Coordinates of C-alpha atoms in Angstrom, one line a residue:
Chain A
M852 CA 27.0 41.9 49.4
P853 CA 26.3 39.4 45.4
P854 CA 27.6 40.6 42.1
T855 CA 25.2 42.8 39.4
I856 CA 24.0 39.5 36.9
R857 CA 23.8 41.4 33.6
M858 CA 21.8 39.3 30.6
D859 CA 23.5 41.7 27.7
E860 CA 20.9 41.1 24.4
V861 CA 20.8 37.4 24.6
S862 CA 19.5 35.6 22.5
V863 CA 19.7 31.3 21.7
T864 CA 19.0 29.7 18.8
K865 CA 18.6 25.4 19.7
Q866 CA 18.0 23.3 16.6
A867 CA 17.3 26.6 14.2
R868 CA 14.2 27.3 16.9
R869 CA 15.0 30.2 18.1
V870 CA 14.2 30.5 22.0
L871 CA 15.7 33.3 23.1
T872 CA 15.6 36.9 21.1
D873 CA 17.4 39.9 22.5
V874 CA 16.9 39.1 26.3
S875 CA 18.8 42.7 28.4
V876 CA 18.0 42.3 32.0
T877 CA 20.2 43.0 35.3
F878 CA 19.7 41.7 38.3
E879 CA 20.7 43.7 41.2
P880 CA 22.3 42.3 44.1
G881 CA 20.5 40.8 46.9
G882 CA 16.7 41.2 44.6
V883 CA 14.5 38.6 44.5
Y884 CA 12.7 37.6 40.6
S885 CA 10.2 35.6 39.7
I886 CA 10.6 34.5 35.7
L887 CA 6.8 34.1 34.7
G888 CA 6.1 32.7 30.9
P889 CA 4.0 30.2 29.3
S890 CA 5.5 26.9 28.4
G891 CA 8.0 27.2 26.0
A892 CA 8.4 30.8 26.8
G893 CA 12.0 30.1 27.2
K894 CA 12.6 30.6 31.2
T895 CA 14.6 27.2 31.5
T896 CA 17.2 27.7 29.2
L897 CA 17.5 31.3 30.9
L898 CA 18.6 29.9 34.1
R899 CA 20.2 27.3 32.3
L900 CA 22.9 30.4 30.8
L901 CA 23.0 32.6 34.1
N902 CA 24.2 29.5 35.3
R903 CA 26.2 28.2 32.2
L904 CA 25.1 24.9 31.4
D905 CA 24.3 26.5 28.1
E906 CA 25.8 29.4 26.0
P907 CA 24.3 32.1 24.7
T908 CA 24.4 31.6 20.3
A909 CA 24.7 35.8 21.1
G910 CA 25.1 38.4 23.4
T911 CA 26.6 38.9 26.8
L912 CA 26.0 37.1 30.3
W913 CA 28.3 39.5 33.2
L914 CA 29.1 38.7 36.7
G915 CA 30.0 41.8 38.0
D916 CA 32.3 43.3 35.9
T917 CA 33.9 40.4 33.9
P918 CA 32.0 38.5 31.3
Y919 CA 31.0 34.6 31.6
A920 CA 33.1 33.2 29.1
Q921 CA 36.0 35.3 30.5
L922 CA 35.2 32.7 34.4
A923 CA 35.4 29.2 35.3
A924 CA 32.3 27.4 34.1
V925 CA 33.4 25.0 37.9
T926 CA 34.1 28.4 39.9
L927 CA 30.8 30.6 38.2
R928 CA 29.0 27.7 39.8
R929 CA 29.3 27.8 43.1
R930 CA 29.2 31.1 43.0
V931 CA 25.8 31.1 41.3
A932 CA 24.0 28.0 42.2
M933 CA 20.7 26.1 40.9
V934 CA 18.3 24.4 42.2
F935 CA 16.6 21.7 39.8
Q936 CA 12.6 21.3 39.0
V937 CA 12.7 17.5 40.2
P938 CA 14.7 17.4 42.6
I939 CA 18.0 15.3 41.7
V940 CA 19.3 13.1 45.1
F941 CA 23.0 11.2 45.6
P942 CA 23.0 8.1 46.5
G943 CA 24.0 7.9 50.1
S944 CA 22.3 9.9 53.8
V945 CA 21.6 13.5 53.5
R946 CA 24.7 14.5 54.9
D947 CA 25.9 12.9 52.3
N948 CA 24.3 14.8 49.7
L949 CA 24.6 17.9 51.8
L950 CA 29.1 16.9 51.9
T951 CA 28.5 16.1 47.5
P952 CA 29.7 20.1 46.8
A953 CA 32.8 19.8 49.8
R954 CA 33.8 16.5 48.4
L955 CA 34.5 17.9 44.9
Q956 CA 36.1 20.8 46.0
P957 CA 38.7 19.0 48.5
Q958 CA 40.2 21.7 49.6
Q959 CA 37.2 24.1 50.4
R960 CA 36.8 23.4 54.7
V961 CA 33.5 22.6 55.6
D962 CA 32.3 23.0 59.0
S963 CA 29.8 19.8 59.6
S964 CA 27.6 22.4 61.3
D965 CA 26.4 24.2 58.2
C966 CA 24.9 21.1 57.4
V967 CA 22.3 21.3 59.8
G968 CA 22.1 25.0 60.2
L969 CA 21.0 25.2 56.2
L970 CA 18.4 22.1 56.7
A971 CA 17.5 24.2 59.0
L972 CA 17.0 27.2 56.1
A973 CA 15.9 24.4 54.0
G974 CA 13.4 23.5 56.5
L975 CA 14.1 20.5 57.4
G976 CA 15.3 19.3 61.4
G977 CA 18.8 17.7 61.9
A978 CA 17.1 14.4 62.2
V979 CA 17.0 13.7 58.4
L980 CA 20.8 14.4 58.2
E981 CA 21.5 10.3 58.5
R982 CA 18.5 8.7 56.4
D983 CA 18.6 7.9 52.4
A984 CA 18.6 10.7 50.8
A985 CA 16.2 7.8 48.4
S986 CA 13.9 7.1 50.9
L987 CA 12.7 10.9 51.4
S988 CA 9.4 13.1 49.8
V989 CA 9.7 14.8 47.0
G990 CA 9.3 18.0 48.7
E991 CA 12.3 16.5 51.9
K992 CA 14.4 16.2 48.0
Q993 CA 13.7 19.6 46.7
R994 CA 15.2 20.7 50.6
V995 CA 18.2 18.7 49.9
C996 CA 18.6 19.8 46.7
L997 CA 18.5 23.5 48.3
A998 CA 20.8 23.3 51.3
R999 CA 23.0 21.0 49.2
A1000 CA 23.1 24.0 46.3
L1001 CA 24.2 26.2 49.8
M1002 CA 26.6 24.2 51.1
T1003 CA 29.0 26.8 48.3
H1004 CA 27.6 29.0 49.8
P1005 CA 26.5 30.6 46.2
E1006 CA 25.3 34.6 46.4
V1007 CA 22.4 34.0 43.7
L1008 CA 20.5 31.5 43.7
L1009 CA 18.9 29.8 41.0
L1010 CA 15.8 27.9 41.2
D1011 CA 14.1 26.0 38.1
E1012 CA 10.5 25.5 39.4
P1013 CA 11.3 23.7 43.0
T1014 CA 7.5 23.8 44.1
A1015 CA 6.3 22.0 40.6
A1016 CA 6.4 18.8 42.3
L1017 CA 5.2 19.9 46.1
D1018 CA 1.6 19.2 47.1
P1019 CA 0.1 22.9 48.4
T1020 CA 1.5 22.6 52.1
A1021 CA 4.9 21.9 51.1
T1022 CA 5.1 24.8 48.4
Q1023 CA 4.4 27.1 50.9
R1024 CA 7.0 25.6 53.2
L1025 CA 9.6 25.9 50.2
I1026 CA 8.1 29.5 49.2
E1027 CA 8.9 31.0 52.9
S1028 CA 12.2 28.7 53.1
I1029 CA 13.4 30.8 49.7
G1030 CA 12.2 34.7 51.4
D1031 CA 14.0 33.5 54.2
L1032 CA 16.9 33.2 52.5
N1033 CA 16.2 36.2 50.4
R1034 CA 16.4 37.9 53.5
R1035 CA 18.5 36.0 56.1
L1036 CA 21.8 35.0 53.7
G1037 CA 21.0 38.5 51.3
L1038 CA 21.0 36.7 48.2
T1039 CA 20.2 37.2 45.1
V1040 CA 16.9 35.0 44.1
I1041 CA 15.8 34.2 40.8
I1042 CA 13.5 31.9 41.1
V1043 CA 11.0 30.5 37.2
S1044 CA 7.6 30.0 38.0
H1045 CA 4.7 28.9 35.9
Q1046 CA 2.0 30.2 38.5
P1047 CA 2.0 34.2 38.7
E1048 CA -0.1 33.9 42.3
Q1049 CA 2.8 32.0 43.8
A1050 CA 5.3 34.9 42.6
R1051 CA 2.8 37.5 43.8
T1052 CA 3.8 36.3 47.3
I1053 CA 7.2 35.8 46.8
G1054 CA 7.0 39.9 45.8
G1055 CA 10.4 41.3 44.5
R1056 CA 10.7 42.0 40.5
I1057 CA 8.6 39.8 37.5
I1058 CA 9.8 38.6 34.1
L1059 CA 7.5 38.0 32.3
L1060 CA 8.7 35.6 28.8
V1061 CA 6.7 35.4 26.1
D1062 CA 8.2 33.3 22.6
G1063 CA 11.5 33.9 24.0
R1064 CA 11.1 37.7 24.4
I1065 CA 10.9 40.3 27.9
A1066 CA 7.6 41.5 27.8
E1067 CA 7.6 43.1 30.8
H1068 CA 9.6 43.4 33.4
A1069 CA 8.1 45.2 36.2
T1070 CA 7.7 45.1 40.4
A1071 CA 5.3 42.6 41.4
T1072 CA 3.0 44.8 42.6
Q1073 CA 3.4 47.2 39.3
F1074 CA 2.6 43.5 36.9
F1075 CA -0.2 42.7 39.2
A1076 CA -1.7 46.1 39.2
G1077 CA -2.1 45.5 35.6
P1078 CA 0.5 44.6 32.9
V1079 CA 1.8 47.2 30.5
S1080 CA 2.2 45.0 27.4
Q1081 CA -1.1 43.0 26.1
S1082 CA 1.1 40.1 25.7
G1083 CA 1.4 40.7 29.5
R1084 CA -2.2 41.4 29.5
D1085 CA -3.1 37.9 28.5
Y1086 CA -0.7 36.0 29.5
L1087 CA -1.8 37.1 33.1
G1088 CA -6.0 36.9 32.0
R1089 CA -5.3 33.2 30.9
A1090 CA -3.4 32.3 33.5
L1091 CA -5.8 33.7 36.9
A1092 CA -8.4 32.8 34.5
G1093 CA -6.8 28.9 34.7
A1094 CA -5.9 29.1 38.3
A1095 CA -9.4 30.4 39.4
S1096 CA -11.0 27.2 37.8
Chain B
M634 CA 47.2 -44.7 21.1
S635 CA 48.8 -42.9 18.6
T636 CA 49.5 -39.1 18.9
Q637 CA 49.6 -37.8 15.4
L638 CA 47.4 -35.3 14.0
I639 CA 44.7 -36.1 11.8
D640 CA 44.6 -33.9 9.0
P641 CA 41.2 -34.0 7.5
S642 CA 40.7 -35.0 4.3
W643 CA 37.9 -32.9 2.0
L644 CA 35.4 -35.2 2.4
Q645 CA 36.0 -35.9 5.7
L646 CA 35.7 -31.9 5.7
G647 CA 32.2 -31.6 3.8
V648 CA 30.9 -34.6 6.1
A649 CA 31.1 -32.2 8.6
A650 CA 28.9 -29.5 6.6
G651 CA 26.2 -32.3 7.0
L652 CA 26.0 -31.2 10.5
M653 CA 25.0 -27.7 9.1
L654 CA 22.2 -29.2 6.3
V655 CA 20.9 -31.0 9.9
A656 CA 21.2 -27.0 11.5
I657 CA 19.6 -25.8 7.9
G658 CA 16.8 -28.8 8.0
L659 CA 15.9 -28.2 12.0
S660 CA 15.1 -24.3 11.3
A661 CA 13.0 -24.9 7.8
A662 CA 10.9 -27.4 10.2
R663 CA 11.0 -24.8 13.2
G664 CA 9.6 -21.9 10.6
L665 CA 12.6 -20.2 12.6
G666 CA 13.3 -18.1 9.0
L667 CA 17.2 -18.2 9.4
E668 CA 18.0 -20.9 6.5
R669 CA 19.6 -18.5 4.8
D670 CA 21.5 -17.2 7.0
L671 CA 23.5 -19.9 7.6
V672 CA 24.0 -21.8 4.2
I673 CA 25.5 -17.7 3.6
A674 CA 27.6 -18.3 7.6
T675 CA 28.5 -22.2 6.3
L676 CA 30.5 -20.3 3.4
R677 CA 31.3 -17.7 4.8
T678 CA 33.2 -20.1 7.6
F679 CA 34.9 -21.5 4.8
V680 CA 35.7 -19.0 2.3
Q681 CA 36.8 -16.5 5.1
L682 CA 39.3 -19.1 7.7
F683 CA 40.4 -20.6 3.8
A684 CA 41.4 -17.5 3.2
V685 CA 43.0 -16.3 5.9
G686 CA 45.4 -19.9 6.2
Y687 CA 46.5 -19.2 3.0
V688 CA 47.3 -15.3 3.9
L689 CA 49.0 -16.8 7.0
G690 CA 51.2 -19.8 4.6
I691 CA 52.4 -16.3 2.6
V692 CA 53.2 -14.5 5.9
F693 CA 54.6 -17.6 8.2
S694 CA 57.1 -18.9 4.5
G695 CA 58.0 -15.7 4.2
A696 CA 58.7 -13.7 7.6
N697 CA 58.7 -10.0 6.3
P698 CA 58.8 -7.8 9.5
G699 CA 56.7 -5.0 7.8
L700 CA 54.1 -7.0 6.5
I701 CA 53.8 -9.0 10.2
V702 CA 53.1 -5.3 11.5
G703 CA 50.8 -4.4 8.8
I704 CA 48.6 -7.6 9.4
L705 CA 48.6 -6.4 13.1
L706 CA 48.0 -2.4 12.3
L707 CA 45.3 -4.5 9.8
M708 CA 43.4 -5.8 12.3
L709 CA 43.7 -3.3 14.5
G710 CA 41.9 -1.2 12.6
I711 CA 39.5 -3.4 11.2
A712 CA 38.5 -4.2 14.9
A713 CA 38.7 -0.3 15.9
W714 CA 36.1 -0.1 13.1
T715 CA 34.0 -2.9 14.0
V716 CA 33.8 -1.8 17.6
A717 CA 33.1 2.4 16.4
G718 CA 30.5 0.6 13.8
R719 CA 28.3 -0.6 16.5
Q720 CA 27.6 2.9 18.2
R721 CA 24.8 4.9 18.5
R722 CA 27.3 7.6 16.4
P723 CA 30.0 5.8 14.6
T724 CA 32.2 8.9 13.7
Y725 CA 34.9 9.6 12.8
A726 CA 36.2 10.9 16.0
L727 CA 35.0 7.5 18.3
R728 CA 37.0 5.7 15.5
V729 CA 40.4 7.0 15.4
L730 CA 39.4 6.4 19.4
V731 CA 39.0 3.2 20.1
L732 CA 41.9 2.8 17.5
G733 CA 44.1 4.5 19.1
S734 CA 43.1 2.9 23.0
L735 CA 43.4 -0.7 21.7
T736 CA 47.1 0.2 19.5
V737 CA 48.2 1.2 23.1
G738 CA 46.3 -2.0 24.9
C739 CA 46.5 -4.7 22.3
G740 CA 50.2 -2.8 21.7
V741 CA 51.9 -2.6 24.8
T742 CA 50.3 -6.7 25.9
L743 CA 52.3 -7.9 22.6
I744 CA 55.3 -6.1 23.1
L745 CA 55.4 -7.4 26.8
A746 CA 54.4 -11.2 26.3
T747 CA 56.4 -11.7 24.2
E748 CA 59.6 -9.7 24.0
I749 CA 60.0 -8.9 27.1
I750 CA 58.4 -12.4 29.1
L751 CA 58.4 -14.8 25.8
R752 CA 61.8 -13.6 24.1
V753 CA 60.9 -14.9 20.9
Q754 CA 63.1 -14.9 18.3
P755 CA 62.8 -13.2 16.2
W756 CA 60.9 -10.2 17.6
Y757 CA 58.4 -10.4 14.7
N758 CA 57.5 -14.6 14.7
P759 CA 54.5 -14.9 13.0
Y760 CA 54.2 -18.0 15.0
Y761 CA 53.9 -16.2 18.1
L762 CA 52.7 -12.6 17.1
I763 CA 49.6 -12.7 14.8
P764 CA 47.8 -15.9 16.8
L765 CA 48.5 -14.5 20.2
M766 CA 47.2 -10.7 18.8
G767 CA 44.3 -11.8 17.0
M768 CA 43.4 -13.4 20.4
V769 CA 44.4 -10.4 22.7
I770 CA 42.1 -7.9 20.4
G771 CA 38.8 -10.5 19.3
N772 CA 38.8 -9.9 23.2
S773 CA 39.5 -6.0 23.9
L774 CA 37.3 -6.2 20.5
N775 CA 34.1 -7.1 23.1
S776 CA 35.5 -5.5 26.0
A777 CA 35.7 -1.4 23.8
T778 CA 32.1 -2.2 22.7
L779 CA 31.1 -2.9 26.0
A780 CA 32.7 0.0 27.3
V781 CA 31.6 2.6 24.4
E782 CA 27.8 1.0 24.6
R783 CA 28.0 1.5 28.7
L784 CA 29.1 5.1 28.9
D785 CA 26.4 6.4 26.4
S786 CA 23.5 5.0 28.0
D787 CA 24.1 5.5 31.3
L788 CA 25.3 9.1 30.3
S789 CA 22.1 9.2 28.6
S790 CA 20.3 8.1 31.0
G791 CA 21.8 10.0 34.5
R792 CA 21.5 12.9 32.5
D793 CA 20.2 14.3 35.3
Q794 CA 22.7 13.2 38.1
V795 CA 25.6 15.1 35.6
E796 CA 24.1 18.1 35.8
A797 CA 22.8 18.4 39.2
L798 CA 26.7 17.9 39.7
L799 CA 27.8 20.1 37.7
A800 CA 25.9 23.2 38.8
L801 CA 27.3 22.3 41.8
G802 CA 30.7 23.1 40.9
A803 CA 31.7 19.2 39.4
T804 CA 34.4 19.7 36.9
S805 CA 32.8 17.4 33.6
R806 CA 35.7 14.6 35.2
Q807 CA 33.8 14.6 38.3
A808 CA 30.2 15.0 37.1
S809 CA 31.0 11.5 35.3
A810 CA 32.9 9.7 37.0
V811 CA 30.3 7.1 38.4
Q812 CA 29.3 6.5 34.5
V813 CA 32.9 6.3 34.0
R814 CA 33.4 3.6 36.7
S815 CA 30.6 1.6 35.2
A816 CA 31.8 2.0 31.7
M817 CA 35.5 0.3 33.0
K818 CA 33.6 -2.6 34.8
A819 CA 31.1 -3.0 32.0
A820 CA 34.3 -4.2 30.2
M821 CA 36.0 -5.6 32.4
I822 CA 33.2 -8.6 33.6
P823 CA 33.5 -10.4 30.9
I824 CA 37.2 -11.6 30.6
I825 CA 36.9 -11.8 34.9
N826 CA 33.8 -14.6 34.7
S827 CA 35.9 -16.7 31.9
M828 CA 39.3 -16.4 34.2
M829 CA 37.0 -17.5 36.6
V830 CA 35.7 -20.7 34.9
V831 CA 38.3 -21.4 32.8
G832 CA 38.9 -25.8 33.3
L833 CA 36.8 -25.9 35.2
V834 CA 33.4 -24.5 32.5
S835 CA 35.2 -23.9 30.0
L836 CA 38.2 -25.2 27.3
P837 CA 39.5 -22.1 26.1
G838 CA 39.8 -22.3 22.3
M839 CA 43.8 -21.5 22.3
M840 CA 44.4 -24.3 24.1
T841 CA 42.2 -26.9 22.7
G842 CA 44.1 -26.2 19.4
Q843 CA 47.9 -26.8 20.6
I844 CA 46.8 -30.2 22.6
L845 CA 44.6 -31.4 18.8
G846 CA 48.2 -29.6 17.2
G847 CA 50.0 -31.9 19.6
S848 CA 51.7 -29.8 22.3
A849 CA 52.0 -31.4 25.2
P850 CA 48.7 -30.5 27.7
L851 CA 51.6 -28.6 30.0
I852 CA 52.8 -25.9 27.9
A853 CA 50.0 -25.7 25.9
I854 CA 48.4 -25.0 29.9
K855 CA 50.9 -22.3 30.2
Y856 CA 50.4 -20.3 27.1
Q857 CA 46.7 -20.0 27.4
V858 CA 47.2 -19.2 31.2
L859 CA 49.7 -16.3 30.0
L860 CA 46.9 -15.7 27.6
M861 CA 44.1 -14.9 29.8
Y862 CA 46.7 -12.6 31.1
M863 CA 47.6 -10.7 28.4
I864 CA 43.8 -10.4 27.6
A865 CA 43.0 -8.6 31.0
F866 CA 45.7 -6.1 31.1
S867 CA 45.2 -5.5 27.6
T868 CA 41.7 -4.5 28.1
A869 CA 42.4 -2.9 31.6
V870 CA 44.1 -0.7 29.9
S871 CA 42.2 0.1 26.8
A872 CA 39.6 -0.2 28.6
F873 CA 41.3 2.8 31.2
L874 CA 42.2 4.6 28.1
L875 CA 39.1 4.5 26.3
T876 CA 36.5 5.5 29.3
T877 CA 38.6 8.1 29.7
L878 CA 38.9 9.5 26.5
R879 CA 35.6 9.7 25.7
A880 CA 34.0 10.8 28.5
R881 CA 35.4 14.5 27.4
A882 CA 33.5 13.8 24.3
Y883 CA 30.1 14.4 25.7
F884 CA 31.6 17.7 27.4
T885 CA 32.6 21.4 26.2
A886 CA 35.9 22.3 27.2
A887 CA 33.1 25.1 30.0
H888 CA 31.9 21.6 32.0
Q889 CA 28.8 21.5 30.2
L890 CA 27.0 18.6 29.6
R891 CA 27.0 18.4 25.3
H892 CA 23.1 17.3 25.1
E893 CA 22.9 16.7 21.3
M894 CA 25.1 13.7 22.2
L895 CA 23.0 11.8 24.3
A896 CA 20.6 8.8 23.5
G897 CA 16.9 10.1 23.3

């Protein structure tokens, strides 16, 4: 069972600008959360905090009953893995990429059959294993990054707009893979998106960030039936109108 | 054939300065706008070298160990400030780090060469220590500048890759290993290139100087070989320390990339 992650009145200030303000939210084990919001709302910053790539200016993050600050960042990141918006593959083959986490921690035993299994979960066939990772399409690279993140056997998966660079077909396939991961591995999935329709497909819970504050926190059904706040209604209206045009 | 050293007269030096007039004239003819710089460079070369010659004259005649060590430290200090000053963020911490790395790299080299290999007498003999240290520091200075610059530019341009590794549970040392390696390589390449072509394409300054000074070519060559090895050793040690320790400044204790340290 993955641990509960809690953010307790977390604020972030960068270069005198408030990026997040008093964010308090709990991510329950095995849940699927879509973080929505306009550009600059603080979505990526929130995800970076959860992976501890950044520190909050104020407030506390908790993994289970332990504050983030008391956990070794290296261990935490293996339990709470992150996939970035732009897929970053390392030089070498797909297999080299997948074995990177094992190389970083040589005492960790890695079964090479993991590579094939996790690639399949990420939606890629084992035939790509020996291919040069740099030669793959953007969509394939993103899947390699997803499978690579899974090699640490994380309990929580953070995805920062993973479909931003993908075409509609690749997007659909990746969304299906993410749903699969949640169901089959029981991972908590927290996904940043700027497409409300995608969040509706994924389901789970929606957290809407506007100007660094949580404007809405509801189930996908409740949110799409009608946001409670004015800023939520404005955002959804604009976003759906933009998608329709 | 006479091997007695010719002592150039002031008039002969003046004629040599006439060569600079030709260079200045060519600059003016081509509209390069370098005339002022060439005049300043001509004067600085004259003043700086004679000033150093005057100081060395005093140092060599007095041979006071405290003074010799003081001069060596001053040379290291100027080198460290020069290296740090050429960087994008010449912080105090960087100056101290460069000074420490160069002091260890060049200092160990000098002690090994003069005290263990050559066994100069007395140990502070300035005729050996100052020219050898000058050559070693001069080369290490260039290598250190290249190493710090390369580390900064590679970490800045490769920040996504570094963070991708951190997100997979890499330590900051693991995440920056590629960039640290590349920076140390950048520091080592100039001396390797020099060693590859020495004697074939270039005749090194020290060897030329010794031969002009009347030394037997074989002895001059032995010193040049020793010097090349000294430079390679001090470059490797200084660059190893500098790149390893400098990379740490780009990360927090929690293995987070400090974005404010990066360019762009």
